Tab-separated table of C-alpha atoms and ligand atoms in Angstrom:
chain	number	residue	atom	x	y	z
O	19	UNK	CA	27.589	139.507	143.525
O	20	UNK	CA	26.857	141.470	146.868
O	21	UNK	CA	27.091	144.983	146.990
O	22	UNK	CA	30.208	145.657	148.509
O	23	UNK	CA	31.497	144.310	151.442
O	24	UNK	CA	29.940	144.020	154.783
O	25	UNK	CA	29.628	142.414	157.954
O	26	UNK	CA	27.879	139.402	158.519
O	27	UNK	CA	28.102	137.205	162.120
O	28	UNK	CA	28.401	133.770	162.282
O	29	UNK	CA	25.407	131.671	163.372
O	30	UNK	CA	27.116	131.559	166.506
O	31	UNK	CA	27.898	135.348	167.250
O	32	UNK	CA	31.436	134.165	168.222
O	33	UNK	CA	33.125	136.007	165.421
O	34	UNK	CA	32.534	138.700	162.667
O	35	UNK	CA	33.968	137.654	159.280
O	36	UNK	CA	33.967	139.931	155.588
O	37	UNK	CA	32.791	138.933	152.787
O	38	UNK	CA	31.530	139.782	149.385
O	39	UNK	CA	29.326	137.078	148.281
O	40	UNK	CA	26.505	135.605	150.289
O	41	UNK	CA	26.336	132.011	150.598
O	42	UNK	CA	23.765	132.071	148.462
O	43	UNK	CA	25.382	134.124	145.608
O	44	UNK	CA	28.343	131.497	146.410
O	45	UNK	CA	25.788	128.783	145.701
O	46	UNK	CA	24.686	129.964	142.557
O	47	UNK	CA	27.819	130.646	140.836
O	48	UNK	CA	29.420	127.250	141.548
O	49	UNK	CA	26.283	125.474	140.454
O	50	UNK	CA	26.079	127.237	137.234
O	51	UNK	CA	30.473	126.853	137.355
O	52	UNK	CA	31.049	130.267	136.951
O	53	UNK	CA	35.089	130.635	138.524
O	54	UNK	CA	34.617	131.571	142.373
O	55	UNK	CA	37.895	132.961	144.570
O	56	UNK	CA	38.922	130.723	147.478
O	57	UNK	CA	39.109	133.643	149.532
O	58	UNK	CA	35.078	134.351	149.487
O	59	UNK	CA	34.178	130.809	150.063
O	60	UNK	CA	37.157	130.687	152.905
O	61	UNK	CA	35.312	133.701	154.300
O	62	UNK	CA	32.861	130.341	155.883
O	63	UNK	CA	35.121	128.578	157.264
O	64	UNK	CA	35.505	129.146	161.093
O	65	UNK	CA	38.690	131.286	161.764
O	66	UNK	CA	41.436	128.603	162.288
O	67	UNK	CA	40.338	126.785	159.024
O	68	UNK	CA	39.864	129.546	157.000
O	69	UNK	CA	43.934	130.534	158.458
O	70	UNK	CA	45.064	127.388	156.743
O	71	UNK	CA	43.160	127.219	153.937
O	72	UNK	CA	45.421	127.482	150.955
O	73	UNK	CA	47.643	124.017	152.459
O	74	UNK	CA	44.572	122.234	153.734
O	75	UNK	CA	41.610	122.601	151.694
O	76	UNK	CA	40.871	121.909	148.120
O	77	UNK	CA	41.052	125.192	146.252
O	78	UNK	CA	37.451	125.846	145.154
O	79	UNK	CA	38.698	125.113	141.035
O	80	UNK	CA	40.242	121.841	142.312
O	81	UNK	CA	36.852	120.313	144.250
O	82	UNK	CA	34.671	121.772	140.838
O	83	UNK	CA	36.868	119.977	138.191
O	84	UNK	CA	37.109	116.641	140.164
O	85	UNK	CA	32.875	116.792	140.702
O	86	UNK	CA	32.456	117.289	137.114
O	87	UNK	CA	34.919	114.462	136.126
O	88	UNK	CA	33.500	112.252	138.271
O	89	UNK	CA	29.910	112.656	137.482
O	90	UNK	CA	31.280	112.115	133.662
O	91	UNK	CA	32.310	109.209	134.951
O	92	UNK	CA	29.160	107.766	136.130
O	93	UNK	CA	29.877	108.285	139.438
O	94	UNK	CA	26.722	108.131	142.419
O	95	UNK	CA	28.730	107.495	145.337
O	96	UNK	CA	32.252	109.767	146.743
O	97	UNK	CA	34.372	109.522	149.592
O	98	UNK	CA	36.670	112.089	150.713
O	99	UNK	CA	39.413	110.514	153.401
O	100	UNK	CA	39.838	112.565	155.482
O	101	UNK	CA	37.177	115.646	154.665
O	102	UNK	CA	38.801	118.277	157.119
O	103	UNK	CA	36.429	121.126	157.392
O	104	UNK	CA	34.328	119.651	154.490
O	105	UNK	CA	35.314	122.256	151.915
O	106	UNK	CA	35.867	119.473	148.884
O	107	UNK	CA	32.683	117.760	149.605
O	108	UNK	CA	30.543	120.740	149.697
O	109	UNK	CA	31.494	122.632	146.716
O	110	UNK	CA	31.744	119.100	144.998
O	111	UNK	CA	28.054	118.923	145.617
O	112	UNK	CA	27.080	122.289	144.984
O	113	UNK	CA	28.955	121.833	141.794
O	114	UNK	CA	27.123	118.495	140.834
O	115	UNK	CA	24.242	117.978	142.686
O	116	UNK	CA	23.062	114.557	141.038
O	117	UNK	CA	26.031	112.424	143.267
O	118	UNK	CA	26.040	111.515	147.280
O	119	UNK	CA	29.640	112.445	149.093
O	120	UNK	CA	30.815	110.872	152.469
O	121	UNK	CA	33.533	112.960	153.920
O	122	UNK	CA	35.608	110.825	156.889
O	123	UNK	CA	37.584	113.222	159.097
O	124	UNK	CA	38.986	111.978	162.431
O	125	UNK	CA	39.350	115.263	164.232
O	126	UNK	CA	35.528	114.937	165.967
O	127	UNK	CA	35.512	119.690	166.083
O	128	UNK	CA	36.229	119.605	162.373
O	129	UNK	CA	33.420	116.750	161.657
O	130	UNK	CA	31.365	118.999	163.614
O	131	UNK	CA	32.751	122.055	161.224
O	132	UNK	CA	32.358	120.091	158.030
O	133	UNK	CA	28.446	119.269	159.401
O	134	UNK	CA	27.558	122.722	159.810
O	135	UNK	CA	29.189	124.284	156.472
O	136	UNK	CA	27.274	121.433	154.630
O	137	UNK	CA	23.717	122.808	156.128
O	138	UNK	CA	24.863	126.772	155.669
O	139	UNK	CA	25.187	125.742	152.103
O	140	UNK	CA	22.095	123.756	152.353
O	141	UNK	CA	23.855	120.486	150.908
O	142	UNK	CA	22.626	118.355	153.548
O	143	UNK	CA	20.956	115.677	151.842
O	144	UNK	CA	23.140	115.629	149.311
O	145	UNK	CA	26.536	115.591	151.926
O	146	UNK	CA	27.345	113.661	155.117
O	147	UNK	CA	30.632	113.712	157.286
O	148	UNK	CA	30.673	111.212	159.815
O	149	UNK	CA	34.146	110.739	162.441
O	150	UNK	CA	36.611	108.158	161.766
O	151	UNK	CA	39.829	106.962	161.011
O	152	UNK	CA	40.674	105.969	157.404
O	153	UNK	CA	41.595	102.757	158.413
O	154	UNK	CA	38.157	101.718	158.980
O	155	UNK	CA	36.965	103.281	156.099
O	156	UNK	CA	35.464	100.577	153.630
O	157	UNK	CA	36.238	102.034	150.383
O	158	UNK	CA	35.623	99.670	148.294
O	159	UNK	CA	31.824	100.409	148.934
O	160	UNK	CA	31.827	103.801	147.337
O	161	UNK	CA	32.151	104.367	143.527
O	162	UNK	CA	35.110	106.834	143.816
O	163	UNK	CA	37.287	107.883	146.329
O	164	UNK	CA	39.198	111.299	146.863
O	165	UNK	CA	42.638	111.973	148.260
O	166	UNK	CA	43.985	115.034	148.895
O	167	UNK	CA	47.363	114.213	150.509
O	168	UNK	CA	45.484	113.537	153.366
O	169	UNK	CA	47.906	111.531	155.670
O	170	UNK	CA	51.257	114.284	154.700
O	171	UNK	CA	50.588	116.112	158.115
O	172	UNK	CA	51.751	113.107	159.734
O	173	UNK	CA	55.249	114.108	159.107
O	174	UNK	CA	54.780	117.763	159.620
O	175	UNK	CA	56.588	120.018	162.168
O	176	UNK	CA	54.195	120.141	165.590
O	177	UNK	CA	54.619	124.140	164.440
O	178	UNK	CA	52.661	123.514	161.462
O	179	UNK	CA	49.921	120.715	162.468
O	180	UNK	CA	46.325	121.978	162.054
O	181	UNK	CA	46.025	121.299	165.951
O	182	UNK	CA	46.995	118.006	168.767
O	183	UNK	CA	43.790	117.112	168.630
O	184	UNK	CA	44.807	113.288	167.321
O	185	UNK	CA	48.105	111.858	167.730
O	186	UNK	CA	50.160	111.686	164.413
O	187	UNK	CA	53.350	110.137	163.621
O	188	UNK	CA	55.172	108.453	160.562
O	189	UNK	CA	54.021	105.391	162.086
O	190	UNK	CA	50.657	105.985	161.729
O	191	UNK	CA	50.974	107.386	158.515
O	192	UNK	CA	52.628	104.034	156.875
O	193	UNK	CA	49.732	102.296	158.385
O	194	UNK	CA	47.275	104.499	157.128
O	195	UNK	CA	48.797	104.333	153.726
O	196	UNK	CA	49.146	101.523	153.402
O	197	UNK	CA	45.203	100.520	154.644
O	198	UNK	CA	43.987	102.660	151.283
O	199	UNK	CA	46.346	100.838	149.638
O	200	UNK	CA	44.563	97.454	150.122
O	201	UNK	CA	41.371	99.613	150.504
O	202	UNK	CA	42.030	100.209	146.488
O	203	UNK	CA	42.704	96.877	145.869
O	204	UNK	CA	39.469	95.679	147.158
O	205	UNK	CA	37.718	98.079	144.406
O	206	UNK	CA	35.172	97.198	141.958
O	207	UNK	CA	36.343	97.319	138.024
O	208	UNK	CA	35.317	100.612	137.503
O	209	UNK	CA	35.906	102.057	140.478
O	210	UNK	CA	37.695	105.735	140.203
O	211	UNK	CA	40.549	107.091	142.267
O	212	UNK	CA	40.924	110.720	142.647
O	213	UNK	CA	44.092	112.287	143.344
O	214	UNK	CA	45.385	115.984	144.299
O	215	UNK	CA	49.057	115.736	146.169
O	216	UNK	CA	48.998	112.384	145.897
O	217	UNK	CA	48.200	110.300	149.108
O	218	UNK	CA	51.720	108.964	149.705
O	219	UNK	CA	51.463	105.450	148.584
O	220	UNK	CA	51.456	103.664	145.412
O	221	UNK	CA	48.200	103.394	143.003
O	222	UNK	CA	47.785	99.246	142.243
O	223	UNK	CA	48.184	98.769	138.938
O	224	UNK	CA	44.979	97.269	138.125
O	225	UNK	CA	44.097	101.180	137.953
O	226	UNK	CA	44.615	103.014	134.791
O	227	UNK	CA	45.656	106.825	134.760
O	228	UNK	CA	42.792	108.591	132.460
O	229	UNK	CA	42.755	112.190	133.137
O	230	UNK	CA	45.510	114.255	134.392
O	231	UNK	CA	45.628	118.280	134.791
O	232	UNK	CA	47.863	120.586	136.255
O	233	UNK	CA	45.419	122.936	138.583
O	234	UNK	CA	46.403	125.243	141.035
O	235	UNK	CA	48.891	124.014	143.352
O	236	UNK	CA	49.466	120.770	141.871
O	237	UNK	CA	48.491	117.890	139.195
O	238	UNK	CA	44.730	116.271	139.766
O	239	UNK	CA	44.858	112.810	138.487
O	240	UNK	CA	41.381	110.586	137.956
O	241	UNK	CA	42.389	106.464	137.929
O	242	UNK	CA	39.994	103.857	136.922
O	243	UNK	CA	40.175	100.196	137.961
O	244	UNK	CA	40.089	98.128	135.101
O	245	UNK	CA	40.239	94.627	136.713
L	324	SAM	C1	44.802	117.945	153.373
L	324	SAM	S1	43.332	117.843	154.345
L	324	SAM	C2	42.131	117.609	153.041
L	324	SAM	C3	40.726	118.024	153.417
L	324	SAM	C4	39.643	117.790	152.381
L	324	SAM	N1	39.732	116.492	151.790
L	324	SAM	C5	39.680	118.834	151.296
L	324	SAM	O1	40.119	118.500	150.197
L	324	SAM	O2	39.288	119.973	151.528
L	324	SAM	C6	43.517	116.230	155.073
L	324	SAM	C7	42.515	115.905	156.184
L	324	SAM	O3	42.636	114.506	156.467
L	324	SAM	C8	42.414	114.299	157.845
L	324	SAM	N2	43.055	113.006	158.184
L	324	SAM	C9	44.375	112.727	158.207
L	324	SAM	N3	44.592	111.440	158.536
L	324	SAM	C10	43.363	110.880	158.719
L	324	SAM	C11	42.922	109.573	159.080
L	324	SAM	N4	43.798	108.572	159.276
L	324	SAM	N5	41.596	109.345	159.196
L	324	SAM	C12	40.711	110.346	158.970
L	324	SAM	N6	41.063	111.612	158.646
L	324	SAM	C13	42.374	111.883	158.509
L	324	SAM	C14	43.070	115.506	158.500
L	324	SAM	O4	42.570	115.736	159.802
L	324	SAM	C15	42.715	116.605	157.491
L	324	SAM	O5	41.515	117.230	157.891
């Protein structure tokens, strides 16, 4: 732990934040899984992610147990639809280093957000965001796949949007549902589905529930495709 708190600028000067824990210190206690507070891994998120953490981001607990379930699982390859400001894939791979996570995001400032938080962390080679919409997402390349609610926000009040940076609408949301709905279908056996707050839409039932907790906020489920 750091002694006491301090201040400690951004790589861009642009604002001061407090904090406890270095990133480093952050580093080492997720890798070795010791618990970690949301609020002193929030404290490196740029202001207006860090505001909305607790409804947008997987709590720190969340993104540890799901890494360590999947990499019991045999998993090599994740992808996180829609990755936001790259929270879940970073601790995921600070948590379990041996797996490779794609985070898609189609806000292009938070892909750049994501990008940087995975080099402070120094998870780069291990982490990669990249912009685009879910719908062109081919998921049934990856091993596993993560959800975390991540089309809700179409049917938000405009008051509580992240920003109008895309256009969303219950349109687009039953469209994007339903594209990871076939997206699932098209799965190898084997494959895993993640949930956390659900994505939704309905799981195919070629998958099979296998682990299911109640963490934080809400229930994480793990679903493997048997055929
Ligand atoms: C609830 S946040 C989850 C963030 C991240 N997965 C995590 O757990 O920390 C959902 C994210 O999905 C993104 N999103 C929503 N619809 C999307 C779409 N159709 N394509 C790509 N990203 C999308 C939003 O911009 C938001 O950043």
């Amino acid at each position: 732990m750091g002694n006491g708190r301090r201040n400690d600028p951004d790589r861009s000067g642009e604002y001061v934040r407090l904090v406890s824990m270095t990133r480093a210190e952050l580093r080492e206690a997720i890798e070795r899984g010791d618990p970690v507070n949301d609020e002193e891994f929030d404290a490196y998120l740029a202001p207006a992610a860090r505001a909305v953490a607790a409804r947008f981001w997987s709590p720190v607990r969340v993104a540890m147990l799901a890494a360590r379930w999947l990499r019991e699982e045999g998993a090599q390859n994740v992808v996180d639809v829609g990755a936001g400001t790259g929270k879940f894939c970073v601790v995921a791979a600070l948590a379990e280093p041996s797996m490779k996570f794609l985070g898609i995001e189609h806000r292009a400032s938070l892909v750049q957000r994501a990008r940087d938080l995975a080099t402070g962390f120094a998870v780069g080679r291990h982490v990669f965001f990249i912009e685009a919409d879910a719908r062109t997402t081919l998921i049934h390349e990856f091993d596993a796949i993560y959800l975390f609610n991540p089309f809700g926000e179409n049917m938000y009040p405009l008051c509580d949007r992240f920003d109008d940076e895309v256009e969303l609408s219950v349109d687009r949301m039953h469209l994007d549902v339903a594209a990871i709905e076939l997206g699932l279908t098209r799965m190898r056996p084997g494959a895993l589905l993640l949930t956390y707050h659900g994505f939704g839409g309905s799981v195919p039932d070629t998958f099979e529930l296998t682990r299911e907790t109640h963490i934080e906020t809400d229930s994480l489920q793990l679903w493997v495709k048997r055929r």
